[in-house]
PDB file of C-alpha atoms in Angstrom:
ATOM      1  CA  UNK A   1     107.551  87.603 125.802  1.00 77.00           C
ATOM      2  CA  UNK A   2     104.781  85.327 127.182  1.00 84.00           C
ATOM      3  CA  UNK A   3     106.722  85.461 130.867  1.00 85.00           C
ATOM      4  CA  UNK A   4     106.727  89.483 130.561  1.00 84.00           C
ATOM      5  CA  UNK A   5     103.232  89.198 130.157  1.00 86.00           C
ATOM      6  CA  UNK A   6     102.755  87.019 132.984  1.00 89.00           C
ATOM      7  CA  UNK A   7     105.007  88.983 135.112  1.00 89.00           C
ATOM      8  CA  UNK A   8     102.906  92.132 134.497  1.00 87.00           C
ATOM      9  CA  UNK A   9     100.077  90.256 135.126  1.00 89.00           C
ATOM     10  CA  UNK A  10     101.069  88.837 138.511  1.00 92.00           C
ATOM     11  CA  UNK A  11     101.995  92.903 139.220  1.00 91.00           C
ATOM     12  CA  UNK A  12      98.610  94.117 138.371  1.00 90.00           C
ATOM     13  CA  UNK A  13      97.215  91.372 140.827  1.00 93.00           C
ATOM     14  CA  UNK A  14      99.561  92.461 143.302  1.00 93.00           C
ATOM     15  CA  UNK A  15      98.747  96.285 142.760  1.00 93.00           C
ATOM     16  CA  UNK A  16      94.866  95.558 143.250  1.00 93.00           C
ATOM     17  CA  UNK A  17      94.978  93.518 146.346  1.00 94.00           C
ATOM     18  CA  UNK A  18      97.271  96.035 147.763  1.00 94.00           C
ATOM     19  CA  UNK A  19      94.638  98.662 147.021  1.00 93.00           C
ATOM     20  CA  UNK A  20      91.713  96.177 148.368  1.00 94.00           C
ATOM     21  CA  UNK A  21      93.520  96.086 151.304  1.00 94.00           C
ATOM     22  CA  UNK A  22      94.162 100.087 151.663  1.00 93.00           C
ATOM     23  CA  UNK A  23      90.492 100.653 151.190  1.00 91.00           C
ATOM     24  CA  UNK A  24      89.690  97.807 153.967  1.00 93.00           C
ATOM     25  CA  UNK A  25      92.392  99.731 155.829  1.00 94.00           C
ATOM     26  CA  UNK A  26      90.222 103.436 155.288  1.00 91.00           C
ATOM     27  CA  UNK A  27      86.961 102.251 155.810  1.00 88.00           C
ATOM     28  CA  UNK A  28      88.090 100.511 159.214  1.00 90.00           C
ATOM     29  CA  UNK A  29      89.926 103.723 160.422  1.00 91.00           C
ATOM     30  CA  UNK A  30      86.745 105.651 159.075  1.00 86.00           C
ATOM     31  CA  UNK A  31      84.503 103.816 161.218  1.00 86.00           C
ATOM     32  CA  UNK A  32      87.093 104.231 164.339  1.00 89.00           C
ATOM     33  CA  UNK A  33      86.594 107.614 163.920  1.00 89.00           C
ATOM     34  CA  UNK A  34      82.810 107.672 163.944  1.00 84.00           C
ATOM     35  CA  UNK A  35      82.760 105.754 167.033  1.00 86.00           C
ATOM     36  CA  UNK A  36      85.285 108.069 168.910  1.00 89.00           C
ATOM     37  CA  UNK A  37      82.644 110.962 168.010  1.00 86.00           C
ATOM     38  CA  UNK A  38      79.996 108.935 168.992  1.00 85.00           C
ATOM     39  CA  UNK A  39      77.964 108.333 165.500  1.00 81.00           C
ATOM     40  CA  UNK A  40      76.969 105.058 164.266  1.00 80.00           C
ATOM     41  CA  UNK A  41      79.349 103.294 161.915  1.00 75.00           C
ATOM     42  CA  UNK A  42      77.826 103.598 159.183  1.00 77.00           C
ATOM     43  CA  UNK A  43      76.767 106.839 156.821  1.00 75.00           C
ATOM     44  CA  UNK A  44      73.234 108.358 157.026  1.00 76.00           C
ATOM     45  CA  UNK A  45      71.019 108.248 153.732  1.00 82.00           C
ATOM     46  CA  UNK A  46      72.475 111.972 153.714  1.00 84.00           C
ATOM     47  CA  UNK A  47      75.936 111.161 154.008  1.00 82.00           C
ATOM     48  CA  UNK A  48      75.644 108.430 151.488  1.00 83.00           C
ATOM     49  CA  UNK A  49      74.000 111.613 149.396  1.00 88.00           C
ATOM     50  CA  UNK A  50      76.720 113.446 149.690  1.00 89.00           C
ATOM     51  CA  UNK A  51      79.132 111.173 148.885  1.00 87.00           C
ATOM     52  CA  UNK A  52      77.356 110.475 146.083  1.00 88.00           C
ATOM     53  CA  UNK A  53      77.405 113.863 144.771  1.00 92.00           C
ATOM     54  CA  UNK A  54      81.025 114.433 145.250  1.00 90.00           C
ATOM     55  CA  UNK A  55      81.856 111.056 143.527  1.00 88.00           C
ATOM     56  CA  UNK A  56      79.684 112.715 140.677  1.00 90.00           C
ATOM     57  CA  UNK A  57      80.884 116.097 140.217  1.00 88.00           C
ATOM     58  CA  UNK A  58      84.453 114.423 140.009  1.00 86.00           C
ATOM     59  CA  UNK A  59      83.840 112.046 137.297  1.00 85.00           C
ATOM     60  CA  UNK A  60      81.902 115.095 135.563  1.00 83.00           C
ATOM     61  CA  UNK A  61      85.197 117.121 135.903  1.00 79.00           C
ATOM     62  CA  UNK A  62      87.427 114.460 134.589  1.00 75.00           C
ATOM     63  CA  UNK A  63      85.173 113.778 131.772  1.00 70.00           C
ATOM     64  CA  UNK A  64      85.244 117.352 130.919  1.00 65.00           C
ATOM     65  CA  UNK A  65      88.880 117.201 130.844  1.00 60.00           C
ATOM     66  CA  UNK A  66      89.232 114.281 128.554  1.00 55.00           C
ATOM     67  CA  UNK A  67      86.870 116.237 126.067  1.00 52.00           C
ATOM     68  CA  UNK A  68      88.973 119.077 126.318  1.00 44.00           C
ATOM     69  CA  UNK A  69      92.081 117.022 125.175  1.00 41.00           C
ATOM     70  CA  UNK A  70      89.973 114.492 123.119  1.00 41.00           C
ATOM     71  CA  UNK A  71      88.763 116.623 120.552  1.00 45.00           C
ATOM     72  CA  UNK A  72      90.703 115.838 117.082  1.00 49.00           C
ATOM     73  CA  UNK A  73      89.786 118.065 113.940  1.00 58.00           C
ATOM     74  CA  UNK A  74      88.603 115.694 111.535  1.00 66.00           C
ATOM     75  CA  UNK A  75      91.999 115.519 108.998  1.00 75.00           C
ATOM     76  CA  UNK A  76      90.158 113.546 106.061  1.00 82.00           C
ATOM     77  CA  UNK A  77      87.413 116.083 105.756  1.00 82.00           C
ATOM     78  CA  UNK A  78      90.051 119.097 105.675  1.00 84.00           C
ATOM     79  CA  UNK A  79      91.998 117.115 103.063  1.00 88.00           C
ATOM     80  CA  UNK A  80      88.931 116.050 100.538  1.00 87.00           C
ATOM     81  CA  UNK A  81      87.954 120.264 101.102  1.00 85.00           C
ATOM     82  CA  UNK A  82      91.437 121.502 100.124  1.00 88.00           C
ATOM     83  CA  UNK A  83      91.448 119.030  97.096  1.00 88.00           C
ATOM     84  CA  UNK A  84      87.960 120.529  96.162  1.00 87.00           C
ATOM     85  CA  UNK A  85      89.357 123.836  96.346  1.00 88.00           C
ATOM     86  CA  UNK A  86      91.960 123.212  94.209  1.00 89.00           C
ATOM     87  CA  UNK A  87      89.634 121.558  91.678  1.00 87.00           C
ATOM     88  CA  UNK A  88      87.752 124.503  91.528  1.00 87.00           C
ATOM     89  CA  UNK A  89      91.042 126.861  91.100  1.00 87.00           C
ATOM     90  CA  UNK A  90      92.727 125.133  88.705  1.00 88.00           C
ATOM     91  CA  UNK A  91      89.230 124.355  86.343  1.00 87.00           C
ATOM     92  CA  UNK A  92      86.733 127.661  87.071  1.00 81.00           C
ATOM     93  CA  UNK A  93      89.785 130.566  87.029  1.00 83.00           C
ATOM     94  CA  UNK A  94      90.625 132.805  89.480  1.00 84.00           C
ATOM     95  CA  UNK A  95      87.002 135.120  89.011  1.00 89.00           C
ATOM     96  CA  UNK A  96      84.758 132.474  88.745  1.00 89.00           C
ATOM     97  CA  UNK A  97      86.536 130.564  92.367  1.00 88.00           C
ATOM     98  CA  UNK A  98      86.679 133.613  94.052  1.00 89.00           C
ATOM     99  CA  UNK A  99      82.892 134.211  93.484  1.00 91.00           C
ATOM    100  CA  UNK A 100      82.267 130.759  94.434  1.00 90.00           C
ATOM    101  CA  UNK A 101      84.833 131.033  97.496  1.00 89.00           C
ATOM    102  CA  UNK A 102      82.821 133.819  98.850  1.00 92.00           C
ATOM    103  CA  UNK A 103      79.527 132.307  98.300  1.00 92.00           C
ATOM    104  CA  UNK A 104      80.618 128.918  99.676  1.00 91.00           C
ATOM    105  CA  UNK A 105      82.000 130.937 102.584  1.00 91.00           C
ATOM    106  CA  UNK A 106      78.430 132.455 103.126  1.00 93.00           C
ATOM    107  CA  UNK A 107      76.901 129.578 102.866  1.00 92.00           C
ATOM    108  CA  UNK A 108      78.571 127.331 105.739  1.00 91.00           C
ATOM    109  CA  UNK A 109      79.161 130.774 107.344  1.00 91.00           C
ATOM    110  CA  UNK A 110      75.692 131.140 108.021  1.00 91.00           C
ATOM    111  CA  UNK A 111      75.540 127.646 108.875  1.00 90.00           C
ATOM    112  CA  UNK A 112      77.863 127.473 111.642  1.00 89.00           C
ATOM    113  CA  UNK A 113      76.125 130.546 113.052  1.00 91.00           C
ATOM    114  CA  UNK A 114      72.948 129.437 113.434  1.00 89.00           C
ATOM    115  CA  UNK A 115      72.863 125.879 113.102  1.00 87.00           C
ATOM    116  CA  UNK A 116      69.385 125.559 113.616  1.00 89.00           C
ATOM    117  CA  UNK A 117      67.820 127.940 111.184  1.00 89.00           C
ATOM    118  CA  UNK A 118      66.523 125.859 108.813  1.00 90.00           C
ATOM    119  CA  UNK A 119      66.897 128.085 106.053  1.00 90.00           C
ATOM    120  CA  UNK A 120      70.644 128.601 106.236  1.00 90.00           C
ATOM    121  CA  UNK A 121      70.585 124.491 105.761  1.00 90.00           C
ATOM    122  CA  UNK A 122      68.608 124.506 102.810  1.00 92.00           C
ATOM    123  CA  UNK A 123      70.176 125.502  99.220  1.00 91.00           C
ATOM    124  CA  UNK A 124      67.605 125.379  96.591  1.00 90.00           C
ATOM    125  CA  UNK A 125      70.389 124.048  93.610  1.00 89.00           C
ATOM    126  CA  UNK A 126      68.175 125.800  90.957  1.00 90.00           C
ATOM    127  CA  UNK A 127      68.341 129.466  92.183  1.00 88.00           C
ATOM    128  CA  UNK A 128      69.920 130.928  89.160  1.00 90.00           C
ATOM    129  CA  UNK A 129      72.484 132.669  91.669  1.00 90.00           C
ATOM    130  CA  UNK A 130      73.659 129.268  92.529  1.00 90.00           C
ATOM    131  CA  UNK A 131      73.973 127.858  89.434  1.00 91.00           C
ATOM    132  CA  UNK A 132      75.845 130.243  88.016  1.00 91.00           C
ATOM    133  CA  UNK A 133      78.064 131.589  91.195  1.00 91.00           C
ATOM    134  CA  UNK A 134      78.332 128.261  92.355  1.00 89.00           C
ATOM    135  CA  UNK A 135      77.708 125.074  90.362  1.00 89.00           C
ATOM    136  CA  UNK A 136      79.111 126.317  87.229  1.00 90.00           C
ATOM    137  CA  UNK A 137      82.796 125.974  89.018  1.00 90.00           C
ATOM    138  CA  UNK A 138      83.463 122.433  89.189  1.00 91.00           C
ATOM    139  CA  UNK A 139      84.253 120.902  92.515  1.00 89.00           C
ATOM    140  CA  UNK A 140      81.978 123.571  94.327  1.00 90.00           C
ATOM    141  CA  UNK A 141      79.067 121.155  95.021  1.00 90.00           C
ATOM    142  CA  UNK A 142      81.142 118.490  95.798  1.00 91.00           C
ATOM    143  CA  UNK A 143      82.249 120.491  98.669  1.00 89.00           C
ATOM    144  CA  UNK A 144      79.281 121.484  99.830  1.00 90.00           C
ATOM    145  CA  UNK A 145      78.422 117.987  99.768  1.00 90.00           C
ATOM    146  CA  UNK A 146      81.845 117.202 102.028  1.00 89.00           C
ATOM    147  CA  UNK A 147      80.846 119.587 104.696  1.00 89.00           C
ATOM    148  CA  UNK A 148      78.070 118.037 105.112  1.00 88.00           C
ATOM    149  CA  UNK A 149      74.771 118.779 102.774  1.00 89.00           C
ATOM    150  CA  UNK A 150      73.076 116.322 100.844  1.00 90.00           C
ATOM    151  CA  UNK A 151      71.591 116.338  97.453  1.00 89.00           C
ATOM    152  CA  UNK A 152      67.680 115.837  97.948  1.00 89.00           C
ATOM    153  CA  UNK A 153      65.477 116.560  95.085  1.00 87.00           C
ATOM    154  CA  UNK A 154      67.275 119.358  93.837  1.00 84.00           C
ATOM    155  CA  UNK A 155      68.153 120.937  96.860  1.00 90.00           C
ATOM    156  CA  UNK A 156      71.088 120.787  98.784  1.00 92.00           C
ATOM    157  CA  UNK A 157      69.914 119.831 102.603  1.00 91.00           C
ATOM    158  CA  UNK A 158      72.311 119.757 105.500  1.00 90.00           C
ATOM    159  CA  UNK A 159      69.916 117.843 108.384  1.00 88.00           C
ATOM    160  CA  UNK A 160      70.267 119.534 111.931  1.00 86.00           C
ATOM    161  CA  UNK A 161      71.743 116.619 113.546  1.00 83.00           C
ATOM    162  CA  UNK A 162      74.406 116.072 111.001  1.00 80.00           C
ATOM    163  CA  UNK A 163      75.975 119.830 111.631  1.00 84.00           C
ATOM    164  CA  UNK A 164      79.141 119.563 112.281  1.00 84.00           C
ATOM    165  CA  UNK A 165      80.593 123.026 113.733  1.00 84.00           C
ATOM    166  CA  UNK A 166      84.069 121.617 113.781  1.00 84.00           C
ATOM    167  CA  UNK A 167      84.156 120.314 110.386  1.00 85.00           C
ATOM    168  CA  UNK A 168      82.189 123.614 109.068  1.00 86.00           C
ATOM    169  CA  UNK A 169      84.787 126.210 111.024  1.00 85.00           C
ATOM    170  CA  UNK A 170      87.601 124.052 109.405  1.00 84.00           C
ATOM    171  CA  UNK A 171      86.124 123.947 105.843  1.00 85.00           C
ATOM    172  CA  UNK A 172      85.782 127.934 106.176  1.00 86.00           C
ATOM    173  CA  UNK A 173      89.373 128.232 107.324  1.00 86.00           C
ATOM    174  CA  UNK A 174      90.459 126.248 103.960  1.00 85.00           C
ATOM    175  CA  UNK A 175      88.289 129.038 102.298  1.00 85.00           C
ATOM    176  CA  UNK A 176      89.867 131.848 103.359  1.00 79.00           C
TER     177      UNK A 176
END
């Protein structure tokens, strides 16, 4: 094992002088060139620029495409909202969860919409609608609370930074 690991190490070695090299090899057949046309070896300030630029519109573009292929829906928060649901199925009855369903739905619904209306993240726990649409099924607030509100003096808060669209789309796709 430990002589694999050498061996590969010895190959990565190998690999990066052979790329020092290459590069030595470009930027001597780069500066050739400039003196055939006549410019000075080295870049301009504008050329550097330029160069500069392109190197970072590039890394922009791959970083974009690692986020495209990066993003993982969060499994543990869809898991702890199904078992909620299922709470509240099994231990409110079918009228009293769909009622709650529905509100819950309207609730991160409006959320994930606008996100920064701070009204839609704000659930005043002793509206009488609530209580008795919403906290009287058991399991309901506990979801709420998994998506992402917290309990603050009798008021369910959800603070801007802490909106999560992906976990709030996924929450309202258990719903439904």
């Amino acid at each position: 094992m430990r002589r694999l690991v050498e061996e590969r190490k010895r190959e990565k070695e190998e690999e990066q002088r052979v790329r020092e090299a290459l590069r030595a090899k470009l930027e001597e057949d780069r500066r050739e060139r400039r003196r055939k046309l006549g410019l000075p070896e080295e870049l301009t300030e504008e050329e550097k620029a330029r160069e500069a630029e392109k190197a970072r519109k590039k890394a922009e573009e791959e970083a974009s495409k690692r986020q495209v292929f990066g993003h993982v829906k969060p499994i543990t928060v869809i898991q702890q909202c199904r078992n909620h649901l299922v709470t509240m199925k099994k231990q409110g009855g079918d009228e009293p969860f769909k009622t709650a369903a529905n509100t819950l739905l309207k609730y991160i619904g409006n959320v994930a919409r606008s996100p920064d209306e701070e009204k839609f993240r704000n659930i005043n726990t002793g509206n009488a609608a609530f209580q008795s649409r919403v906290a009287a099924v058991p399991g309901a607030v506990d979801f709420l609370k998994v998506v992402g509100f917290q309990d603050k003096d009798g008021t369910l808060v959800m603070p801007r930074e802490s909106v999560n669209i992906e976990v709030i789309n996924s929450a309202g796709g258990e719903i439904n």
